[in-house]
């Protein structure tokens, strides 16, 4: 356990910093520091172009093994990349679902054909992915999947019917991974399949969900006889839950660092405003600024422990608290931002409902403690899996 | 001493509940919040004509209803439940100011206008972080024709539609507690420019009001020009207490709609309401709602005592700051928990809980949040003033 | 709803104040402001004598109907009495269980004979009571009563066997009301009886429980063939739960005001020390002092609403939050007191474990959120009874 | 950069766990806390002879083990789990001070004594609310024979038994950051008077130490006399980090024993552990324990970087204040929840959770609580220093 980086790693840091300085400029200048959570709808086209620029430089999927186009970068290097990316103002990545979720999932569970078919597009920053997990009647009960998939012998394809919800970037994505029930008689975690579905087809309809922010980061996605190829199922029919859970494990990896860099830039802005408008003179605000700073630093070391820990992908304690920890921290930051702004927090940038970055942060972070497993579900998981306390009984339904 | 409602009060509140159920259902609030006025003028007309609520605090001698602050607060609580967005609270605050400090002539003039359905509001600050005499920046300059007031006011509730604006302004060169006066301005007077500004809480229209050398006559001065800092503090305290009544109602409604939803929504084969952690969260929410109720109605009683000069400005200040600190935090907590317990749908535009959450945020900051009011209580406590 | 008192009530206030001034002096001077929660073991003999002094002045049981020796005082008068009692520094009442619990219970549910037998002793401040509710294996599960009572025809008496726990003032009390199972085949709330048991008898053994404070306010009470007369059961065998629940209802009445007056004197001391040692200059401490002040004022108006409300003894919402509210408030005050003391909080008054008042407050308030129904049980009750949410299922056991 | 333990570290910690299980079971802690020393000297002897832990931070050149702060903190964490009450942490802090600022001669002299099993502690303040250079009141007066130190110190861990006391004292007439020196005093020197004082946490013996014109020679001065305020600040930061390691262990043990109890105890026909509200409380407790672990081990790494001059005083200060603020609050929260979840037995003397609760309280205040350290972080944050 030590903090300092090796000389080799410091060399890598210079390399990243230099590339960012030389490339995140000119046409990409406007997207610096943009596109974070709650700002995801900004500059999407430009950020797509940036994704390809990154790929050209060899800076997408750096943690993937070299055979799949990655750099096989060490944890240290991934940490460094994220730090330098953020320091340079690298915009929110539109390719992150493919890079951090689909890619690792396919590398771990996919067939050779699937890897060949999908990894290059992700790696090149040209094919974006979204996720089809939650369903309206399921909510936190993720395994309560009603979307159905059956294999249609005539077409030689899987046919999907059902509805997913809370799918971000659905209208920007080329593909969606969808968990669907392959065995209509099954219930819960059994009888599910994990499908790779092309979005641009007649059977797929996307409906944005208007949110409290006035924006629609989330969508409903309807599958009406949507199809995918026979070999677009990861693993076997019935393996869907296992694959999906593995994928959720990947969610808690290096990608957390990128998130934290965005958090840092938000906190920096809050501090800047507090200094400017005098809020920083208020001792109660000072306590909370310090608390936010400490909390974010802790988040970083939580991540470091998580990444340095067991390589079997099993969830350690620090990984089990991760979602609950960051979502609560981020929500508190949103409130702190408003209290730093004071009465001004109530005034919008413009008609009809144009939020500034901090207002957007405040409102959007209310979703953080809900999506991807509510704080309540997280606490169940911690108590049951990490502390070995009895499982919450299911109802009779 | 008596801490329960009279039968008459209960009847008034039942009527209020029924009337608001008619004119202020969420659908109509949502519709009206997107209009230019930000509220439904026809509902306001009905309120004035059928309910005559604008006359609650106007003495019977002035042809008002001669009721008290408890009745007012009970109605405001029910308005808060519905997120009612008309200019009632701000008008009531001006009414209270007139009742306390108005001259006989001012009372007859302005009470008559208010009873006829005109609305009123209060404009105090522009840039300051805190609502107080120190924050008053508009200037009242003595000229040959009379005082002329110039300055910008922000965070003015219904400032774009109110007929009457009670403004604070100070003598040139003065600062702090000195030189402050309170003036009753006609919104259509020359030099009054106002515009609604977009707000995070869409149910609580705010405006910027610019006065450009607006002429006021002596009969428009409320109380003693130049010496009104104490009155302004009391006026802000009154206004804060009225806000807490709306907060209480909003918190109660947030709790109610959350529990209703939890009782219906099934997850893991059980209603969400059957999960103990959820139940306990709701219990904590109810505790805060009930505690808020206790302090808000106490504060209402204090207004009554203060109106009849039995309680002084300190007692009013303590009550206002206690109520505002507690109720602001309580409403924010309850509405925030509400969104969380609604889950995914809680953050959609379609569900109402987010409107309550925004209302909680807006009313928390308005007139000072929990920390500011607690600091004020601390000062009184440490000075032995409460 | 109004705050001012009538002229008649103000006259009553003067009367109380004058009596207190004239009587809480001389030999009683040392017990002023003593004997509150956590200080219950102080000056017990002197406080017993004070109880009788109060009775002579007609100031015990003032809320009881006149026919039972009370004054039939109005709510307003009871409020006033409590205010003036506290203002004068009236010590913690040793007779409060008899006065506020046993008395009202007997008046509501007791036979004429029981009223005649027990009320005068309580009223006179000569017979103290303690309560026998909790049992070691029951904890929060109050109805899980294992103590048994059977009627012994030979003796013509009820015979009790079992153990109670968390009984305060057991060694000072003449009587104990005991809830015991009259029907050995019954379970839960059915088949219980409510008994009035003399403490000074061979079948009753008291064992003090050493606490974290180094003191022993609480006791275990063992019943080994303890007896009470045939007519020392309140109601019929099987009515015990109903009577016990009625009694818990009385607990939330006017007696709360006396408690609040003690809280006020504790808060006053904390404020005094904060001013003296400079803690009051710390803005975070100021926030918490204000919070404590506001919280206590709210507690008062909660009580006022509770007392002004329905007279049928049914629990209103403000009554259901009462225990959770005050216990949490008091626990927070204990912590605040320590933070006001700063490092000094760690240093005791003397060997071996002599706590000062605030240290005692800090440690003892950890019991407040547990006894009389833990905060967890209180939240269950609020959710289930006030909000109508589903009841927590019992286990199979 | 690497954030997991080496195999060697894991082995050391396993050994520590086993050894402490032998010498520091709760029964023996309870017994020793009632003795005059407040700890078990025979266990301390075994610790020094069998484990040689007193030599962890002493360089191999000085015949020590030459290990780092991570090993130290890992052992302290396990001591915290057991409420171990010997003079290990205070001795380790003095060892670190010697390693950083000691002259070659001081190192060989004092390291030899420490390795032989002598214990050491730190004495800084008497009356002040805050541990800092400003709070130093003892005076070091220059005389013909050398410096003579007089003054009273309170809150001195194991001050009544330590063989060596590192004290802070200031030049007469100086104040604030000026004139401060650090001195190594033999406890049996003439003029040293000390007594144990009764404490709320019985597992953490504190003493008052009175120095009456105690003579010190130049070789007893650590660093530069009169210029040691920065060193004192760093020393207090080091000490604070060591306390957080014990807090982490205490919090972990509180959580573990609570969950164990909940899994056994049946109420309403179910184990208490099966109640969701209880589970969620335990989840919150675990979150704080794990977060505390992250920041405490980070701070341990910072000590190592600081020892080798790669990190400066600011980085040490930030780490210490972050760790102390978070871990103090976390331990208090976890132990407090522990008592609550134990229910009635939690407040009895018989059960151990109350000892952890008192330890949490004692260590929270010691060297400054959460609010004070957050304010320090805020100052650095707003000054752009972190």
PDB file of C-alpha atoms in Angstrom, chain A residues 111-290:
ATOM      1  CA  UNK A 111     -18.444 -15.847 -28.032  1.00  0.00           C
ATOM      2  CA  UNK A 112     -15.507 -15.218 -30.338  1.00  0.00           C
ATOM      3  CA  UNK A 113     -17.959 -14.174 -33.009  1.00  0.00           C
ATOM      4  CA  UNK A 114     -19.587 -11.638 -30.717  1.00  0.00           C
ATOM      5  CA  UNK A 115     -16.247 -10.207 -29.758  1.00  0.00           C
ATOM      6  CA  UNK A 116     -15.283  -9.848 -33.375  1.00  0.00           C
ATOM      7  CA  UNK A 117     -18.606  -8.334 -34.296  1.00  0.00           C
ATOM      8  CA  UNK A 118     -18.986  -5.753 -31.532  1.00  0.00           C
ATOM      9  CA  UNK A 119     -15.714  -4.917 -29.848  1.00  0.00           C
ATOM     10  CA  UNK A 120     -14.133  -3.052 -32.767  1.00  0.00           C
ATOM     11  CA  UNK A 121     -17.089  -0.694 -33.112  1.00  0.00           C
ATOM     12  CA  UNK A 122     -16.951   0.131 -29.440  1.00  0.00           C
ATOM     13  CA  UNK A 123     -13.210   0.459 -29.494  1.00  0.00           C
ATOM     14  CA  UNK A 124     -13.409   2.804 -32.474  1.00  0.00           C
ATOM     15  CA  UNK A 125     -15.907   5.010 -30.698  1.00  0.00           C
ATOM     16  CA  UNK A 126     -18.314   4.521 -33.565  1.00  0.00           C
ATOM     17  CA  UNK A 127     -20.954   2.309 -32.049  1.00  0.00           C
ATOM     18  CA  UNK A 128     -22.651   3.476 -28.882  1.00  0.00           C
ATOM     19  CA  UNK A 129     -24.575   1.245 -26.505  1.00  0.00           C
ATOM     20  CA  UNK A 130     -27.418   1.631 -24.096  1.00  0.00           C
ATOM     21  CA  UNK A 131     -28.795  -0.746 -21.516  1.00  0.00           C
ATOM     22  CA  UNK A 132     -32.167  -2.459 -21.304  1.00  0.00           C
ATOM     23  CA  UNK A 133     -32.522  -3.637 -17.727  1.00  0.00           C
ATOM     24  CA  UNK A 134     -35.298  -1.960 -15.752  1.00  0.00           C
ATOM     25  CA  UNK A 135     -38.937  -2.454 -16.525  1.00  0.00           C
ATOM     26  CA  UNK A 136     -41.922  -0.389 -15.436  1.00  0.00           C
ATOM     27  CA  UNK A 137     -43.429  -3.078 -13.242  1.00  0.00           C
ATOM     28  CA  UNK A 138     -40.081  -4.192 -11.862  1.00  0.00           C
ATOM     29  CA  UNK A 139     -38.471  -1.075 -10.460  1.00  0.00           C
ATOM     30  CA  UNK A 140     -36.028  -2.227  -7.842  1.00  0.00           C
ATOM     31  CA  UNK A 141     -37.070  -5.817  -8.381  1.00  0.00           C
ATOM     32  CA  UNK A 142     -34.671  -6.253 -11.268  1.00  0.00           C
ATOM     33  CA  UNK A 143     -35.360  -9.947 -11.766  1.00  0.00           C
ATOM     34  CA  UNK A 144     -39.039  -9.305 -12.321  1.00  0.00           C
ATOM     35  CA  UNK A 145     -38.470  -9.205 -16.088  1.00  0.00           C
ATOM     36  CA  UNK A 146     -41.555  -9.284 -18.277  1.00  0.00           C
ATOM     37  CA  UNK A 147     -39.905  -8.635 -21.642  1.00  0.00           C
ATOM     38  CA  UNK A 148     -40.020 -11.877 -23.598  1.00  0.00           C
ATOM     39  CA  UNK A 149     -37.735 -13.336 -26.219  1.00  0.00           C
ATOM     40  CA  UNK A 150     -38.542 -16.355 -28.342  1.00  0.00           C
ATOM     41  CA  UNK A 151     -36.578 -17.884 -31.116  1.00  0.00           C
ATOM     42  CA  UNK A 152     -38.435 -17.679 -34.388  1.00  0.00           C
ATOM     43  CA  UNK A 153     -37.358 -20.609 -36.492  1.00  0.00           C
ATOM     44  CA  UNK A 154     -38.811 -19.114 -39.648  1.00  0.00           C
ATOM     45  CA  UNK A 155     -36.690 -15.976 -39.445  1.00  0.00           C
ATOM     46  CA  UNK A 156     -33.849 -17.720 -37.677  1.00  0.00           C
ATOM     47  CA  UNK A 157     -33.846 -14.830 -35.254  1.00  0.00           C
ATOM     48  CA  UNK A 158     -34.699 -13.991 -31.691  1.00  0.00           C
ATOM     49  CA  UNK A 159     -37.876 -11.942 -31.429  1.00  0.00           C
ATOM     50  CA  UNK A 160     -38.306  -9.582 -28.475  1.00  0.00           C
ATOM     51  CA  UNK A 161     -41.472  -8.093 -27.031  1.00  0.00           C
ATOM     52  CA  UNK A 162     -41.797  -5.900 -23.994  1.00  0.00           C
ATOM     53  CA  UNK A 163     -40.783  -2.607 -22.503  1.00  0.00           C
ATOM     54  CA  UNK A 164     -37.682  -1.268 -20.838  1.00  0.00           C
ATOM     55  CA  UNK A 165     -37.434   1.972 -18.941  1.00  0.00           C
ATOM     56  CA  UNK A 166     -34.797   4.399 -17.593  1.00  0.00           C
ATOM     57  CA  UNK A 167     -32.609   3.756 -20.632  1.00  0.00           C
ATOM     58  CA  UNK A 168     -30.237   6.647 -21.072  1.00  0.00           C
ATOM     59  CA  UNK A 169     -28.778   7.618 -24.448  1.00  0.00           C
ATOM     60  CA  UNK A 170     -31.287   5.293 -26.156  1.00  0.00           C
ATOM     61  CA  UNK A 171     -31.781   7.627 -29.115  1.00  0.00           C
ATOM     62  CA  UNK A 172     -28.038   8.053 -29.599  1.00  0.00           C
ATOM     63  CA  UNK A 173     -27.104   4.404 -29.422  1.00  0.00           C
ATOM     64  CA  UNK A 174     -26.591   1.881 -32.170  1.00  0.00           C
ATOM     65  CA  UNK A 175     -27.139  -1.072 -29.839  1.00  0.00           C
ATOM     66  CA  UNK A 176     -28.811  -2.036 -26.639  1.00  0.00           C
ATOM     67  CA  UNK A 177     -28.180  -5.005 -24.411  1.00  0.00           C
ATOM     68  CA  UNK A 178     -31.486  -6.366 -23.272  1.00  0.00           C
ATOM     69  CA  UNK A 179     -32.328  -8.850 -20.604  1.00  0.00           C
ATOM     70  CA  UNK A 180     -35.439 -10.789 -21.562  1.00  0.00           C
ATOM     71  CA  UNK A 181     -37.275 -13.903 -20.529  1.00  0.00           C
ATOM     72  CA  UNK A 182     -36.530 -16.855 -22.814  1.00  0.00           C
ATOM     73  CA  UNK A 183     -38.562 -19.330 -20.799  1.00  0.00           C
ATOM     74  CA  UNK A 184     -42.091 -17.967 -20.538  1.00  0.00           C
ATOM     75  CA  UNK A 185     -42.867 -20.301 -17.651  1.00  0.00           C
ATOM     76  CA  UNK A 186     -39.949 -19.101 -15.568  1.00  0.00           C
ATOM     77  CA  UNK A 187     -39.919 -16.551 -12.792  1.00  0.00           C
ATOM     78  CA  UNK A 188     -37.327 -14.336 -11.174  1.00  0.00           C
ATOM     79  CA  UNK A 189     -33.687 -14.914 -11.989  1.00  0.00           C
ATOM     80  CA  UNK A 190     -34.213 -18.134 -13.919  1.00  0.00           C
ATOM     81  CA  UNK A 191     -35.048 -18.427 -17.589  1.00  0.00           C
ATOM     82  CA  UNK A 192     -33.553 -15.136 -18.730  1.00  0.00           C
ATOM     83  CA  UNK A 193     -31.416 -14.376 -21.768  1.00  0.00           C
ATOM     84  CA  UNK A 194     -28.974 -11.517 -22.449  1.00  0.00           C
ATOM     85  CA  UNK A 195     -29.438 -10.081 -25.944  1.00  0.00           C
ATOM     86  CA  UNK A 196     -27.535  -7.677 -28.151  1.00  0.00           C
ATOM     87  CA  UNK A 197     -30.112  -5.698 -30.059  1.00  0.00           C
ATOM     88  CA  UNK A 198     -29.745  -3.203 -32.886  1.00  0.00           C
ATOM     89  CA  UNK A 199     -31.731  -0.075 -32.110  1.00  0.00           C
ATOM     90  CA  UNK A 200     -32.376   1.057 -35.673  1.00  0.00           C
ATOM     91  CA  UNK A 201     -35.137  -1.343 -36.634  1.00  0.00           C
ATOM     92  CA  UNK A 202     -38.908  -1.125 -36.967  1.00  0.00           C
ATOM     93  CA  UNK A 203     -39.580  -3.138 -33.826  1.00  0.00           C
ATOM     94  CA  UNK A 204     -37.852  -0.647 -31.541  1.00  0.00           C
ATOM     95  CA  UNK A 205     -39.563   2.538 -30.371  1.00  0.00           C
ATOM     96  CA  UNK A 206     -37.981   5.083 -28.079  1.00  0.00           C
ATOM     97  CA  UNK A 207     -40.017   7.465 -25.975  1.00  0.00           C
ATOM     98  CA  UNK A 208     -38.164  10.051 -23.904  1.00  0.00           C
ATOM     99  CA  UNK A 209     -39.347  10.463 -20.308  1.00  0.00           C
ATOM    100  CA  UNK A 210     -39.823  14.095 -19.351  1.00  0.00           C
ATOM    101  CA  UNK A 211     -38.119  14.592 -16.004  1.00  0.00           C
ATOM    102  CA  UNK A 212     -38.238  17.084 -13.197  1.00  0.00           C
ATOM    103  CA  UNK A 213     -35.262  18.799 -14.849  1.00  0.00           C
ATOM    104  CA  UNK A 214     -37.297  19.598 -17.923  1.00  0.00           C
ATOM    105  CA  UNK A 215     -34.948  17.343 -19.875  1.00  0.00           C
ATOM    106  CA  UNK A 216     -35.235  13.696 -20.848  1.00  0.00           C
ATOM    107  CA  UNK A 217     -32.002  11.821 -20.203  1.00  0.00           C
ATOM    108  CA  UNK A 218     -34.036   8.692 -19.647  1.00  0.00           C
ATOM    109  CA  UNK A 219     -36.222   6.877 -22.116  1.00  0.00           C
ATOM    110  CA  UNK A 220     -38.753   4.170 -22.371  1.00  0.00           C
ATOM    111  CA  UNK A 221     -37.832   1.622 -25.038  1.00  0.00           C
ATOM    112  CA  UNK A 222     -40.558  -0.538 -26.534  1.00  0.00           C
ATOM    113  CA  UNK A 223     -39.823  -3.803 -28.285  1.00  0.00           C
ATOM    114  CA  UNK A 224     -42.587  -4.938 -30.610  1.00  0.00           C
ATOM    115  CA  UNK A 225     -41.332  -7.967 -32.458  1.00  0.00           C
ATOM    116  CA  UNK A 226     -37.865  -6.483 -32.435  1.00  0.00           C
ATOM    117  CA  UNK A 227     -35.297  -8.952 -33.659  1.00  0.00           C
ATOM    118  CA  UNK A 228     -31.698  -9.884 -33.252  1.00  0.00           C
ATOM    119  CA  UNK A 229     -29.608 -12.576 -34.863  1.00  0.00           C
ATOM    120  CA  UNK A 230     -29.507 -16.121 -33.573  1.00  0.00           C
ATOM    121  CA  UNK A 231     -26.031 -15.581 -32.200  1.00  0.00           C
ATOM    122  CA  UNK A 232     -26.788 -12.239 -30.561  1.00  0.00           C
ATOM    123  CA  UNK A 233     -27.462 -13.891 -27.259  1.00  0.00           C
ATOM    124  CA  UNK A 234     -24.603 -13.837 -24.758  1.00  0.00           C
ATOM    125  CA  UNK A 235     -24.229 -17.250 -23.179  1.00  0.00           C
ATOM    126  CA  UNK A 236     -27.129 -19.652 -23.359  1.00  0.00           C
ATOM    127  CA  UNK A 237     -30.818 -18.958 -22.853  1.00  0.00           C
ATOM    128  CA  UNK A 238     -31.153 -19.064 -19.073  1.00  0.00           C
ATOM    129  CA  UNK A 239     -27.728 -17.517 -18.465  1.00  0.00           C
ATOM    130  CA  UNK A 240     -29.084 -13.978 -18.608  1.00  0.00           C
ATOM    131  CA  UNK A 241     -29.047 -13.271 -14.889  1.00  0.00           C
ATOM    132  CA  UNK A 242     -25.489 -14.492 -14.483  1.00  0.00           C
ATOM    133  CA  UNK A 243     -24.297 -12.302 -17.344  1.00  0.00           C
ATOM    134  CA  UNK A 244     -26.241  -9.305 -16.116  1.00  0.00           C
ATOM    135  CA  UNK A 245     -24.864  -9.600 -12.614  1.00  0.00           C
ATOM    136  CA  UNK A 246     -21.334  -9.949 -13.946  1.00  0.00           C
ATOM    137  CA  UNK A 247     -21.888  -6.777 -15.871  1.00  0.00           C
ATOM    138  CA  UNK A 248     -23.069  -4.928 -12.790  1.00  0.00           C
ATOM    139  CA  UNK A 249     -19.799  -6.000 -11.215  1.00  0.00           C
ATOM    140  CA  UNK A 250     -17.863  -4.280 -13.996  1.00  0.00           C
ATOM    141  CA  UNK A 251     -19.809  -1.125 -13.282  1.00  0.00           C
ATOM    142  CA  UNK A 252     -17.855  -0.721 -10.082  1.00  0.00           C
ATOM    143  CA  UNK A 253     -14.433  -0.672 -11.608  1.00  0.00           C
ATOM    144  CA  UNK A 254     -12.136   1.898 -13.060  1.00  0.00           C
ATOM    145  CA  UNK A 255     -15.049   3.742 -14.608  1.00  0.00           C
ATOM    146  CA  UNK A 256     -15.796   5.109 -11.147  1.00  0.00           C
ATOM    147  CA  UNK A 257     -12.717   7.282 -11.435  1.00  0.00           C
ATOM    148  CA  UNK A 258     -14.022   9.111 -14.440  1.00  0.00           C
ATOM    149  CA  UNK A 259     -17.198   9.777 -12.533  1.00  0.00           C
ATOM    150  CA  UNK A 260     -15.217  11.121  -9.609  1.00  0.00           C
ATOM    151  CA  UNK A 261     -13.333  13.501 -11.845  1.00  0.00           C
ATOM    152  CA  UNK A 262     -16.642  14.997 -12.891  1.00  0.00           C
ATOM    153  CA  UNK A 263     -17.685  15.201  -9.268  1.00  0.00           C
ATOM    154  CA  UNK A 264     -14.458  17.011  -8.535  1.00  0.00           C
ATOM    155  CA  UNK A 265     -15.140  19.578 -11.198  1.00  0.00           C
ATOM    156  CA  UNK A 266     -18.623  20.127  -9.784  1.00  0.00           C
ATOM    157  CA  UNK A 267     -17.253  20.536  -6.285  1.00  0.00           C
ATOM    158  CA  UNK A 268     -14.633  22.939  -7.599  1.00  0.00           C
ATOM    159  CA  UNK A 269     -17.388  25.040  -9.090  1.00  0.00           C
ATOM    160  CA  UNK A 270     -19.312  25.060  -5.831  1.00  0.00           C
ATOM    161  CA  UNK A 271     -16.205  26.139  -3.955  1.00  0.00           C
ATOM    162  CA  UNK A 272     -15.515  28.838  -6.528  1.00  0.00           C
ATOM    163  CA  UNK A 273     -19.012  30.258  -6.205  1.00  0.00           C
ATOM    164  CA  UNK A 274     -18.902  30.074  -2.424  1.00  0.00           C
ATOM    165  CA  UNK A 275     -15.738  32.117  -2.432  1.00  0.00           C
ATOM    166  CA  UNK A 276     -17.192  34.607  -4.871  1.00  0.00           C
ATOM    167  CA  UNK A 277     -20.594  35.197  -3.313  1.00  0.00           C
ATOM    168  CA  UNK A 278     -19.532  35.123   0.321  1.00  0.00           C
ATOM    169  CA  UNK A 279     -21.165  31.818   1.201  1.00  0.00           C
ATOM    170  CA  UNK A 280     -17.720  30.558   2.164  1.00  0.00           C
ATOM    171  CA  UNK A 281     -17.792  32.943   5.122  1.00  0.00           C
ATOM    172  CA  UNK A 282     -20.696  31.021   6.604  1.00  0.00           C
ATOM    173  CA  UNK A 283     -19.267  28.470   9.034  1.00  0.00           C
ATOM    174  CA  UNK A 284     -22.080  25.993   8.384  1.00  0.00           C
ATOM    175  CA  UNK A 285     -21.339  26.126   4.662  1.00  0.00           C
ATOM    176  CA  UNK A 286     -17.647  25.728   5.387  1.00  0.00           C
ATOM    177  CA  UNK A 287     -18.344  22.568   7.338  1.00  0.00           C
ATOM    178  CA  UNK A 288     -20.290  21.183   4.442  1.00  0.00           C
ATOM    179  CA  UNK A 289     -17.687  22.168   1.862  1.00  0.00           C
ATOM    180  CA  UNK A 290     -15.074  20.376   3.932  1.00  0.00           C
TER     181      UNK A 290
END
